[in-house]
Amino acid sequence: MSKDTVTMINNRTEEKFEFDILDATRGPSVVDISKFYKETGMFTFDEGYTSTASCRSKVTYIDGQQGELRYRGIPIEELAENHNYLETCFLLLRGKLPSADELLDFDYEIRHRSFIDENLKQLIDSFPDNAHPMSILSSGVSALSSFYYEHLKNNDEEAKQEMASRIIAKIPTVAAFAYRKSLGIPIIYPDIERSFTENFLYMLRAYPGGKMKRTLNGVEEIKEIEIKALDTIFTLHADHEQNASTTTVRTVASTGAHPYVAISAGISALWGRAHGGANESVISQLDMIGDVKNVDKYIAKAKDPNDPFRLMGFGHRVYKNFDPRAKALKKLQDQLKNELDLDSHLMEIAHKIEEVALQDEYFVSRNLYPNIDFYSGVILTALKINRPMFTPIFVIGRTVGWITQLMEFRRTPYKITRPRQLYLGK
Ligand code: CMC
């Protein structure tokens, strides 16, 4: 059977070229242009990679038109409703949901790997008091590569899985230490009696000696509903195929660098407000808008081509329909309304923005819908998490996606990532 191909005719030279079409199991087919330069003497041009598939992957599938997201074939809604974050990590890393025994082992491993070397603690201590936790996280994870240098040469699958569990387990600890450092309060070591998500909230909230806050009404223990809410947020952030930070991780990994250095680069890429930094910016923007009566003014600013102002938490490169993660978070917000102290003022402004934007021709014609970052901030605020920690929460959730994609990348022979350019200089 002959291969399906795409034909290109160069109008300048009348030359005809054929390129193979490769089919995906789901989603658009791709044109294989890997020999394009060799055959045509030209490069292709795709600024921002709007039409370019950069790798083969079996991890995550997104249908941006349908608003569909699946990890290893399982819809995100099902994972958010019926499974916890650690089950989702296992699914991403190993390709299947864990059995009860496998989950027990994995959970045990993650709890026991959650401690970090005391020397790393000293590094965190040396940052200025007002350092952003993202800056500490990125540096801290880069520094982890020197404590686990052996992961540079992981060859067998078991060692790779150990490297993955280790980073998933330690990231919340580095993030919590960074948080406490930014507040000038003593750090709290992990508590292996607590689950992954509960332990993170504990490291943020506990008093020295592991005591929880005491009020006139008694001890403020971490509520089950709070653990469930944060765990769902981690699950919804766990992976998102070839976004900017994941592409950064794959790019750094392609040079043969240490996996943790590649993750550190991913953290830096995520920090920008067009990517994971948007969750912090959304809440700052809601504050700036201040009142529902100002919403129209800011919508007008967002639409003005001469004004750099953008509505944070709106729009997505891939989703041209509702972001399914945002839908799940909106549902979670509704469920939490009676159980947690959600900021009704911020929610009122957010609802108004959503109402106006979703009916506005500018947003409708450009398919600009609320994304995951539009809803996460209100929930995180109700969990008493301060704003600079919003993007680190994204990091904690996404670490498993980065490491899974990195391992997939390194399992097969790979080339260094090295794009070309359209040179317009002297
Ligand atoms: N507010 C106002 N206009 C917007 C917005 C927005 N939030 N997003 C896109 N547009 C306009 C943009 O000006 C352009 O208009 P025109 O065609 O007239 O020039 C059009 O929509 C297409 O925008 P683009 O920048 O070409 O789209 P992109 O795919 O390159 O960018 C994006 C996607 C997410 C960076 C962008 O929508 C954005 O900056 N959104 C705000 C930041 C944000 O919420 N980021 C979180 C993304 S979800 C979390 C994650 O996975 O990272």
GROMACS .gro file of C-alpha atoms and ligand atoms in nm:
model
  478
    1MET     CA    1   0.000   0.000   0.000
    2SER     CA    2   0.139   0.340  -0.091
    3LYS     CA    3   0.195   0.592   0.187
    4ASP     CA    4  -0.031   0.896   0.224
    5THR     CA    5   0.167   1.206   0.144
    6VAL     CA    6   0.138   1.582   0.115
    7THR     CA    7   0.277   1.739  -0.201
    8MET     CA    8   0.449   2.074  -0.202
    9ILE     CA    9   0.527   2.260  -0.522
   10ASN     CA   10   0.791   2.530  -0.518
   11ASN     CA   11   0.652   2.798  -0.751
   12ARG     CA   12   0.995   2.949  -0.799
   13THR     CA   13   1.160   2.635  -0.933
   14GLU     CA   14   0.858   2.418  -1.030
   15GLU     CA   15   1.012   2.141  -0.813
   16LYS     CA   16   0.770   1.898  -0.650
   17PHE     CA   17   0.827   1.742  -0.306
   18GLU     CA   18   0.635   1.479  -0.115
   19PHE     CA   19   0.613   1.444   0.261
   20ASP     CA   20   0.465   1.151   0.455
   21ILE     CA   21   0.152   1.189   0.660
   22LEU     CA   22   0.177   1.022   1.004
   23ASP     CA   23  -0.150   0.933   1.174
   24ALA     CA   24  -0.220   0.990   1.541
   25THR     CA   25  -0.433   0.742   1.741
   26ARG     CA   26  -0.659   1.043   1.807
   27GLY     CA   27  -0.645   1.402   1.687
   28PRO     CA   28  -0.486   1.562   1.382
   29SER     CA   29  -0.240   1.372   1.164
   30VAL     CA   30   0.100   1.532   1.114
   31VAL     CA   31   0.315   1.595   0.808
   32ASP     CA   32   0.664   1.454   0.860
   33ILE     CA   33   0.896   1.741   0.765
   34SER     CA   34   1.209   1.601   0.931
   35LYS     CA   35   1.378   1.574   0.587
   36PHE     CA   36   1.236   1.905   0.462
   37TYR     CA   37   1.565   2.093   0.474
   38LYS     CA   38   1.765   1.809   0.323
   39GLU     CA   39   1.522   1.779   0.031
   40THR     CA   40   1.417   2.140  -0.031
   41GLY     CA   41   1.710   2.343   0.102
   42MET     CA   42   1.460   2.553   0.299
   43PHE     CA   43   1.343   2.564   0.660
   44THR     CA   44   0.982   2.574   0.774
   45PHE     CA   45   0.866   2.872   0.981
   46ASP     CA   46   0.623   2.845   1.274
   47GLU     CA   47   0.675   3.112   1.538
   48GLY     CA   48   0.537   2.999   1.875
   49TYR     CA   49   0.487   2.645   1.736
   50THR     CA   50   0.119   2.700   1.659
   51SER     CA   51   0.117   2.416   1.401
   52THR     CA   52   0.416   2.206   1.495
   53ALA     CA   53   0.419   1.872   1.678
   54SER     CA   54   0.755   1.852   1.854
   55CYS     CA   55   0.745   1.491   1.972
   56ARG     CA   56   0.561   1.159   1.979
   57SER     CA   57   0.379   1.104   2.308
   58LYS     CA   58   0.143   0.856   2.474
   59VAL     CA   59   0.086   1.051   2.796
   60THR     CA   60  -0.184   1.318   2.761
   61TYR     CA   61  -0.445   1.393   2.498
   62ILE     CA   62  -0.623   1.725   2.449
   63ASP     CA   63  -0.902   1.802   2.205
   64GLY     CA   64  -0.915   2.179   2.219
   65GLN     CA   65  -1.229   2.208   2.007
   66GLN     CA   66  -1.428   1.968   2.225
   67GLY     CA   67  -1.275   2.086   2.554
   68GLU     CA   68  -1.146   1.737   2.628
   69LEU     CA   69  -0.844   1.638   2.839
   70ARG     CA   70  -0.730   1.282   2.915
   71TYR     CA   71  -0.433   1.141   3.103
   72ARG     CA   72  -0.337   0.799   2.962
   73GLY     CA   73  -0.681   0.783   2.800
   74ILE     CA   74  -0.881   0.858   3.117
   75PRO     CA   75  -1.096   1.176   3.115
   76ILE     CA   76  -0.984   1.442   3.362
   77GLU     CA   77  -1.338   1.467   3.505
   78GLU     CA   78  -1.328   1.101   3.607
   79LEU     CA   79  -0.988   1.141   3.773
   80ALA     CA   80  -1.095   1.456   3.958
   81GLU     CA   81  -1.415   1.294   4.085
   82ASN     CA   82  -1.308   0.938   4.163
   83HIS     CA   83  -0.933   0.927   4.214
   84ASN     CA   84  -0.679   1.114   4.421
   85TYR     CA   85  -0.361   1.291   4.317
   86LEU     CA   86  -0.123   1.007   4.403
   87GLU     CA   87  -0.331   0.762   4.197
   88THR     CA   88  -0.308   1.014   3.913
   89CYS     CA   89   0.072   1.033   3.956
   90PHE     CA   90   0.095   0.654   3.939
   91LEU     CA   91  -0.124   0.655   3.627
   92LEU     CA   92   0.094   0.911   3.451
   93LEU     CA   93   0.423   0.748   3.552
   94ARG     CA   94   0.332   0.384   3.497
   95GLY     CA   95   0.051   0.403   3.238
   96LYS     CA   96  -0.222   0.247   3.453
   97LEU     CA   97  -0.412   0.322   3.773
   98PRO     CA   98  -0.263   0.145   4.077
   99SER     CA   99  -0.417  -0.156   4.249
  100ALA     CA  100  -0.490  -0.107   4.621
  101ASP     CA  101  -0.155  -0.266   4.714
  102GLU     CA  102   0.040  -0.068   4.456
  103LEU     CA  103  -0.116   0.254   4.585
  104LEU     CA  104  -0.024   0.165   4.941
  105ASP     CA  105   0.341   0.106   4.838
  106PHE     CA  106   0.357   0.423   4.630
  107ASP     CA  107   0.199   0.632   4.906
  108TYR     CA  108   0.447   0.486   5.158
  109GLU     CA  109   0.740   0.564   4.928
  110ILE     CA  110   0.630   0.924   4.867
  111ARG     CA  111   0.579   0.991   5.240
  112HIS     CA  112   0.924   0.858   5.326
  113ARG     CA  113   1.102   1.045   5.050
  114SER     CA  114   0.952   1.382   5.148
  115PHE     CA  115   1.251   1.499   5.355
  116ILE     CA  116   1.524   1.718   5.206
  117ASP     CA  117   1.893   1.733   5.294
  118GLU     CA  118   1.974   1.980   5.574
  119ASN     CA  119   2.227   2.151   5.345
  120LEU     CA  120   1.948   2.233   5.102
  121LYS     CA  121   1.759   2.385   5.392
  122GLN     CA  122   2.060   2.612   5.449
  123LEU     CA  123   2.050   2.717   5.085
  124ILE     CA  124   1.683   2.812   5.123
  125ASP     CA  125   1.772   3.003   5.442
  126SER     CA  126   2.024   3.213   5.253
  127PHE     CA  127   1.764   3.374   5.025
  128PRO     CA  128   1.649   3.728   5.103
  129ASP     CA  129   1.335   3.740   5.320
  130ASN     CA  130   1.122   3.884   5.043
  131ALA     CA  131   1.227   3.622   4.781
  132HIS     CA  132   0.938   3.492   4.572
  133PRO     CA  133   0.879   3.121   4.649
  134MET     CA  134   0.902   3.044   4.275
  135SER     CA  135   1.258   3.170   4.269
  136ILE     CA  136   1.347   2.955   4.573
  137LEU     CA  137   1.169   2.654   4.419
  138SER     CA  138   1.349   2.679   4.089
  139SER     CA  139   1.689   2.716   4.259
  140GLY     CA  140   1.611   2.451   4.521
  141VAL     CA  141   1.515   2.193   4.259
  142SER     CA  142   1.823   2.275   4.054
  143ALA     CA  143   2.032   2.226   4.370
  144LEU     CA  144   1.867   1.886   4.428
  145SER     CA  145   2.062   1.765   4.124
  146SER     CA  146   2.382   1.787   4.328
  147PHE     CA  147   2.235   1.576   4.610
  148TYR     CA  148   2.122   1.307   4.363
  149TYR     CA  149   2.386   1.333   4.096
  150GLU     CA  150   2.348   0.960   4.019
  151HIS     CA  151   2.016   1.031   3.846
  152LEU     CA  152   2.213   1.176   3.557
  153LYS     CA  153   2.296   0.822   3.454
  154ASN     CA  154   1.976   0.635   3.533
  155ASN     CA  155   1.958   0.348   3.293
  156ASP     CA  156   1.712   0.099   3.433
  157GLU     CA  157   1.342   0.161   3.478
  158GLU     CA  158   1.350   0.108   3.855
  159ALA     CA  159   1.609   0.383   3.904
  160LYS     CA  160   1.407   0.615   3.679
  161GLN     CA  161   1.091   0.556   3.882
  162GLU     CA  162   1.288   0.624   4.201
  163MET     CA  163   1.414   0.950   4.053
  164ALA     CA  164   1.052   1.042   3.970
  165SER     CA  165   0.908   0.953   4.313
  166ARG     CA  166   1.186   1.145   4.481
  167ILE     CA  167   1.115   1.473   4.302
  168ILE     CA  168   0.736   1.439   4.345
  169ALA     CA  169   0.785   1.379   4.718
  170LYS     CA  170   1.036   1.660   4.778
  171ILE     CA  171   0.881   1.944   4.578
  172PRO     CA  172   0.606   2.015   4.837
  173THR     CA  173   0.870   2.028   5.111
  174VAL     CA  174   1.087   2.276   4.920
  175ALA     CA  175   0.773   2.482   4.840
  176ALA     CA  176   0.657   2.480   5.203
  177PHE     CA  177   1.005   2.576   5.329
  178ALA     CA  178   1.011   2.862   5.076
  179TYR     CA  179   0.671   2.977   5.198
  180ARG     CA  180   0.770   2.978   5.563
  181LYS     CA  181   1.097   3.149   5.480
  182SER     CA  182   0.902   3.427   5.302
  183LEU     CA  183   0.700   3.478   5.620
  184GLY     CA  184   1.007   3.462   5.845
  185ILE     CA  185   0.867   3.172   6.047
  186PRO     CA  186   1.041   2.844   6.141
  187ILE     CA  187   1.008   2.560   5.894
  188ILE     CA  188   0.801   2.251   5.970
  189TYR     CA  189   0.937   1.911   5.872
  190PRO     CA  190   0.713   1.666   5.683
  191ASP     CA  191   0.490   1.441   5.891
  192ILE     CA  192   0.495   1.089   5.748
  193GLU     CA  193   0.172   1.008   5.930
  194ARG     CA  194  -0.011   1.243   5.693
  195SER     CA  195  -0.112   1.189   5.331
  196PHE     CA  196   0.065   1.378   5.049
  197THR     CA  197  -0.182   1.667   5.030
  198GLU     CA  198  -0.261   1.685   5.402
  199ASN     CA  199   0.112   1.691   5.478
  200PHE     CA  200   0.161   1.989   5.247
  201LEU     CA  201  -0.116   2.188   5.420
  202TYR     CA  202   0.034   2.081   5.753
  203MET     CA  203   0.382   2.210   5.656
  204LEU     CA  204   0.223   2.545   5.563
  205ARG     CA  205   0.005   2.582   5.872
  206ALA     CA  206   0.155   2.405   6.173
  207TYR     CA  207   0.331   2.571   6.463
  208PRO     CA  208   0.674   2.453   6.582
  209GLY     CA  209   0.643   2.118   6.751
  210GLY     CA  210   0.382   2.018   6.495
  211LYS     CA  211   0.098   2.184   6.686
  212MET     CA  212  -0.203   2.317   6.496
  213LYS     CA  213  -0.352   2.659   6.570
  214ARG     CA  214  -0.564   2.677   6.885
  215THR     CA  215  -0.855   2.920   6.908
  216LEU     CA  216  -1.130   2.970   7.166
  217ASN     CA  217  -1.326   2.710   6.968
  218GLY     CA  218  -1.053   2.447   6.996
  219VAL     CA  219  -0.771   2.318   6.776
  220GLU     CA  220  -0.800   2.403   6.406
  221GLU     CA  221  -0.728   2.067   6.244
  222ILE     CA  222  -0.699   2.039   5.865
  223LYS     CA  223  -1.046   1.957   5.731
  224GLU     CA  224  -1.114   1.665   5.495
  225ILE     CA  225  -1.288   1.904   5.255
  226GLU     CA  226  -0.973   2.121   5.241
  227ILE     CA  227  -0.758   1.817   5.161
  228LYS     CA  228  -1.003   1.706   4.892
  229ALA     CA  229  -1.012   2.056   4.737
  230LEU     CA  230  -0.633   2.092   4.716
  231ASP     CA  231  -0.588   1.733   4.603
  232THR     CA  232  -0.832   1.797   4.316
  233ILE     CA  233  -0.637   2.111   4.222
  234PHE     CA  234  -0.315   1.905   4.209
  235THR     CA  235  -0.489   1.641   3.993
  236LEU     CA  236  -0.623   1.900   3.748
  237HIS     CA  237  -0.274   2.046   3.706
  238ALA     CA  238  -0.087   1.714   3.678
  239ASP     CA  239  -0.011   1.725   3.305
  240HIS     CA  240  -0.104   1.919   2.994
  241GLU     CA  241   0.091   1.772   2.702
  242GLN     CA  242   0.344   1.994   2.521
  243ASN     CA  243   0.288   2.334   2.688
  244ALA     CA  244   0.570   2.589   2.731
  245SER     CA  245   0.714   2.449   3.055
  246THR     CA  246   0.696   2.085   2.941
  247THR     CA  247   0.860   2.177   2.614
  248THR     CA  248   1.129   2.353   2.817
  249VAL     CA  249   1.181   2.037   3.024
  250ARG     CA  250   1.210   1.823   2.709
  251THR     CA  251   1.446   2.077   2.549
  252VAL     CA  252   1.681   2.085   2.848
  253ALA     CA  253   1.661   1.705   2.876
  254SER     CA  254   1.761   1.678   2.509
  255THR     CA  255   2.106   1.818   2.591
  256GLY     CA  256   2.171   1.530   2.832
  257ALA     CA  257   2.143   1.756   3.139
  258HIS     CA  258   2.043   1.623   3.481
  259PRO     CA  259   1.665   1.555   3.502
  260TYR     CA  260   1.620   1.780   3.808
  261VAL     CA  261   1.790   2.070   3.627
  262ALA     CA  262   1.542   2.019   3.343
  263ILE     CA  263   1.254   2.031   3.596
  264SER     CA  264   1.403   2.348   3.745
  265ALA     CA  265   1.398   2.505   3.398
  266GLY     CA  266   1.033   2.397   3.365
  267ILE     CA  267   0.955   2.573   3.693
  268SER     CA  268   1.112   2.893   3.560
  269ALA     CA  269   0.912   2.868   3.237
  270LEU     CA  270   0.591   2.815   3.431
  271TRP     CA  271   0.641   3.128   3.638
  272GLY     CA  272   0.551   3.369   3.356
  273ARG     CA  273   0.204   3.527   3.369
  274ALA     CA  274   0.107   3.389   3.027
  275HIS     CA  275   0.151   3.038   3.175
  276GLY     CA  276   0.130   2.924   3.541
  277GLY     CA  277   0.192   3.272   3.682
  278ALA     CA  278  -0.157   3.365   3.565
  279ASN     CA  279  -0.322   3.222   3.879
  280GLU     CA  280  -0.150   3.482   4.099
  281SER     CA  281  -0.222   3.758   3.844
  282VAL     CA  282  -0.594   3.673   3.825
  283ILE     CA  283  -0.649   3.749   4.193
  284SER     CA  284  -0.435   4.065   4.177
  285GLN     CA  285  -0.642   4.173   3.878
  286LEU     CA  286  -0.972   4.104   4.058
  287ASP     CA  287  -0.840   4.321   4.343
  288MET     CA  288  -0.743   4.594   4.100
  289ILE     CA  289  -1.089   4.589   3.937
  290GLY     CA  290  -1.221   4.621   4.291
  291ASP     CA  291  -1.593   4.639   4.220
  292VAL     CA  292  -1.846   4.495   3.975
  293LYS     CA  293  -1.919   4.845   3.852
  294ASN     CA  294  -1.564   4.866   3.709
  295VAL     CA  295  -1.585   4.543   3.510
  296ASP     CA  296  -1.701   4.706   3.185
  297LYS     CA  297  -1.409   4.949   3.196
  298TYR     CA  298  -1.154   4.667   3.226
  299ILE     CA  299  -1.324   4.457   2.959
  300ALA     CA  300  -1.291   4.760   2.729
  301LYS     CA  301  -0.920   4.784   2.817
  302ALA     CA  302  -0.872   4.414   2.736
  303LYS     CA  303  -1.031   4.468   2.395
  304ASP     CA  304  -0.832   4.779   2.310
  305PRO     CA  305  -0.552   4.680   2.064
  306ASN     CA  306  -0.347   4.979   2.185
  307ASP     CA  307  -0.365   4.875   2.550
  308PRO     CA  308  -0.136   4.591   2.667
  309PHE     CA  309  -0.389   4.497   2.937
  310ARG     CA  310  -0.511   4.134   2.909
  311LEU     CA  311  -0.783   3.967   3.103
  312MET     CA  312  -0.588   3.718   3.312
  313GLY     CA  313  -0.738   3.369   3.333
  314PHE     CA  314  -0.892   3.404   2.986
  315GLY     CA  315  -0.781   3.241   2.662
  316HIS     CA  316  -0.573   2.938   2.581
  317ARG     CA  317  -0.352   2.830   2.293
  318VAL     CA  318  -0.520   2.490   2.265
  319TYR     CA  319  -0.871   2.523   2.410
  320LYS     CA  320  -1.105   2.696   2.171
  321ASN     CA  321  -1.395   2.586   2.384
  322PHE     CA  322  -1.425   2.578   2.765
  323ASP     CA  323  -1.111   2.452   2.943
  324PRO     CA  324  -1.232   2.124   3.106
  325ARG     CA  325  -1.007   2.191   3.406
  326ALA     CA  326  -1.181   2.526   3.455
  327LYS     CA  327  -1.520   2.352   3.437
  328ALA     CA  328  -1.411   2.105   3.706
  329LEU     CA  329  -1.282   2.388   3.926
  330LYS     CA  330  -1.600   2.588   3.884
  331LYS     CA  331  -1.795   2.282   3.998
  332LEU     CA  332  -1.558   2.243   4.294
  333GLN     CA  333  -1.610   2.611   4.384
  334ASP     CA  334  -1.986   2.552   4.391
  335GLN     CA  335  -1.942   2.244   4.611
  336LEU     CA  336  -1.719   2.436   4.851
  337LYS     CA  337  -1.948   2.737   4.880
  338ASN     CA  338  -2.118   2.616   5.198
  339GLU     CA  339  -1.815   2.447   5.349
  340LEU     CA  340  -1.530   2.695   5.310
  341ASP     CA  341  -1.501   3.065   5.351
  342LEU     CA  342  -1.489   3.163   4.981
  343ASP     CA  343  -1.436   3.536   4.927
  344SER     CA  344  -1.780   3.641   4.805
  345HIS     CA  345  -1.660   3.985   4.694
  346LEU     CA  346  -1.390   3.842   4.466
  347MET     CA  347  -1.634   3.580   4.337
  348GLU     CA  348  -1.893   3.846   4.256
  349ILE     CA  349  -1.641   4.037   4.043
  350ALA     CA  350  -1.522   3.713   3.877
  351HIS     CA  351  -1.880   3.610   3.793
  352LYS     CA  352  -1.950   3.949   3.641
  353ILE     CA  353  -1.634   3.932   3.426
  354GLU     CA  354  -1.732   3.586   3.307
  355GLU     CA  355  -2.088   3.696   3.231
  356VAL     CA  356  -1.980   4.002   3.033
  357ALA     CA  357  -1.688   3.840   2.847
  358LEU     CA  358  -1.878   3.529   2.743
  359GLN     CA  359  -2.133   3.748   2.565
  360ASP     CA  360  -1.890   3.994   2.416
  361GLU     CA  361  -1.817   3.967   2.044
  362TYR     CA  362  -1.441   4.025   2.099
  363PHE     CA  363  -1.408   3.725   2.334
  364VAL     CA  364  -1.661   3.507   2.150
  365SER     CA  365  -1.501   3.553   1.806
  366ARG     CA  366  -1.153   3.474   1.945
  367ASN     CA  367  -1.278   3.174   2.146
  368LEU     CA  368  -1.153   3.326   2.470
  369TYR     CA  369  -1.300   3.128   2.760
  370PRO     CA  370  -1.200   3.119   3.128
  371ASN     CA  371  -0.905   2.885   3.183
  372ILE     CA  372  -0.797   2.687   3.491
  373ASP     CA  373  -0.626   2.989   3.646
  374PHE     CA  374  -0.946   3.191   3.649
  375TYR     CA  375  -1.101   2.972   3.921
  376SER     CA  376  -0.812   2.830   4.123
  377GLY     CA  377  -0.723   3.152   4.311
  378VAL     CA  378  -1.055   3.188   4.495
  379ILE     CA  379  -1.030   2.829   4.620
  380LEU     CA  380  -0.663   2.865   4.719
  381THR     CA  381  -0.746   3.185   4.910
  382ALA     CA  382  -1.019   2.997   5.099
  383LEU     CA  383  -0.754   2.736   5.188
  384LYS     CA  384  -0.562   3.025   5.352
  385ILE     CA  385  -0.282   2.999   5.097
  386ASN     CA  386  -0.121   3.333   5.021
  387ARG     CA  387  -0.088   3.461   4.663
  388PRO     CA  388   0.284   3.410   4.601
  389MET     CA  389   0.219   3.039   4.671
  390PHE     CA  390  -0.042   3.000   4.394
  391THR     CA  391   0.211   2.925   4.119
  392PRO     CA  392   0.415   2.691   4.347
  393ILE     CA  393   0.088   2.496   4.393
  394PHE     CA  394   0.076   2.463   4.012
  395VAL     CA  395   0.440   2.342   4.025
  396ILE     CA  396   0.359   2.075   4.285
  397GLY     CA  397   0.075   1.942   4.069
  398ARG     CA  398   0.268   1.960   3.740
  399THR     CA  399   0.594   1.798   3.858
  400VAL     CA  400   0.463   1.452   3.779
  401GLY     CA  401   0.374   1.561   3.425
  402TRP     CA  402   0.719   1.706   3.364
  403ILE     CA  403   0.903   1.401   3.493
  404THR     CA  404   0.675   1.160   3.306
  405GLN     CA  405   0.730   1.348   2.979
  406LEU     CA  406   1.105   1.363   3.043
  407MET     CA  407   1.120   0.988   3.104
  408GLU     CA  408   0.915   0.920   2.791
  409PHE     CA  409   1.150   1.142   2.593
  410ARG     CA  410   1.462   0.965   2.717
  411ARG     CA  411   1.327   0.613   2.672
  412THR     CA  412   1.379   0.629   2.295
  413PRO     CA  413   1.679   0.764   2.099
  414TYR     CA  414   1.652   1.143   2.086
  415LYS     CA  415   1.813   1.436   1.915
  416ILE     CA  416   1.917   1.762   2.078
  417THR     CA  417   1.638   2.020   2.030
  418ARG     CA  418   1.780   2.272   1.789
  419PRO     CA  419   1.538   2.489   1.588
  420ARG     CA  420   1.654   2.702   1.294
  421GLN     CA  421   1.581   3.067   1.216
  422LEU     CA  422   1.479   3.305   0.942
  423TYR     CA  423   1.786   3.530   0.943
  424LEU     CA  424   1.704   3.896   0.874
  425GLY     CA  425   2.015   4.064   1.012
  426LYS     CA  426   2.314   4.224   0.841
  427CMC     N1  427  -0.742   3.911   2.711
  427CMC     C1  428  -0.764   3.986   2.600
  427CMC     N2  429  -0.735   3.945   2.474
  427CMC     C2  430  -0.681   3.824   2.461
  427CMC     C3  431  -0.654   3.741   2.571
  427CMC     C4  432  -0.687   3.789   2.699
  427CMC     N3  433  -0.665   3.714   2.808
  427CMC     N4  434  -0.598   3.625   2.529
  427CMC     C5  435  -0.588   3.636   2.395
  427CMC     N5  436  -0.639   3.756   2.354
  427CMC     C6  437  -0.652   3.801   2.216
  427CMC     C7  438  -0.520   3.849   2.160
  427CMC     O1  439  -0.500   3.986   2.183
  427CMC     C8  440  -0.536   3.815   2.014
  427CMC     O2  441  -0.620   3.912   1.956
  427CMC     P1  442  -0.594   3.960   1.802
  427CMC     O3  443  -0.617   3.836   1.718
  427CMC     O4  444  -0.692   4.067   1.779
  427CMC     O5  445  -0.452   4.005   1.796
  427CMC     C9  446  -0.614   3.683   2.015
  427CMC     O6  447  -0.690   3.688   2.138
  427CMC    C10  448  -0.526   3.558   2.014
  427CMC     O7  449  -0.434   3.570   2.119
  427CMC     P2  450  -0.287   3.509   2.117
  427CMC     O8  451  -0.203   3.581   2.216
  427CMC     O9  452  -0.239   3.502   1.975
  427CMC    O10  453  -0.316   3.361   2.164
  427CMC     P3  454  -0.210   3.259   2.218
  427CMC    O11  455  -0.262   3.125   2.189
  427CMC    O12  456  -0.073   3.291   2.164
  427CMC    O13  457  -0.205   3.289   2.376
  427CMC    C11  458  -0.252   3.285   2.607
  427CMC    C12  459  -0.269   3.213   2.473
  427CMC    C13  460  -0.300   3.192   2.719
  427CMC    C14  461  -0.105   3.317   2.633
  427CMC    C15  462  -0.336   3.415   2.606
  427CMC    O14  463  -0.473   3.383   2.586
  427CMC    C16  464  -0.320   3.496   2.735
  427CMC    O15  465  -0.226   3.575   2.745
  427CMC     N6  466  -0.412   3.480   2.836
  427CMC    C17  467  -0.399   3.546   2.962
  427CMC    C18  468  -0.299   3.472   3.051
  427CMC    C19  469  -0.354   3.343   3.105
  427CMC    O16  470  -0.465   3.336   3.156
  427CMC     N7  471  -0.272   3.237   3.101
  427CMC    C20  472  -0.306   3.107   3.156
  427CMC    C21  473  -0.320   3.001   3.051
  427CMC     S1  474  -0.394   2.850   3.120
  427CMC    C22  475  -0.271   2.788   3.226
  427CMC    C23  476  -0.165   2.719   3.151
  427CMC    O17  477  -0.191   2.603   3.110
  427CMC    O18  478  -0.058   2.776   3.132
   0.00000   0.00000   0.00000
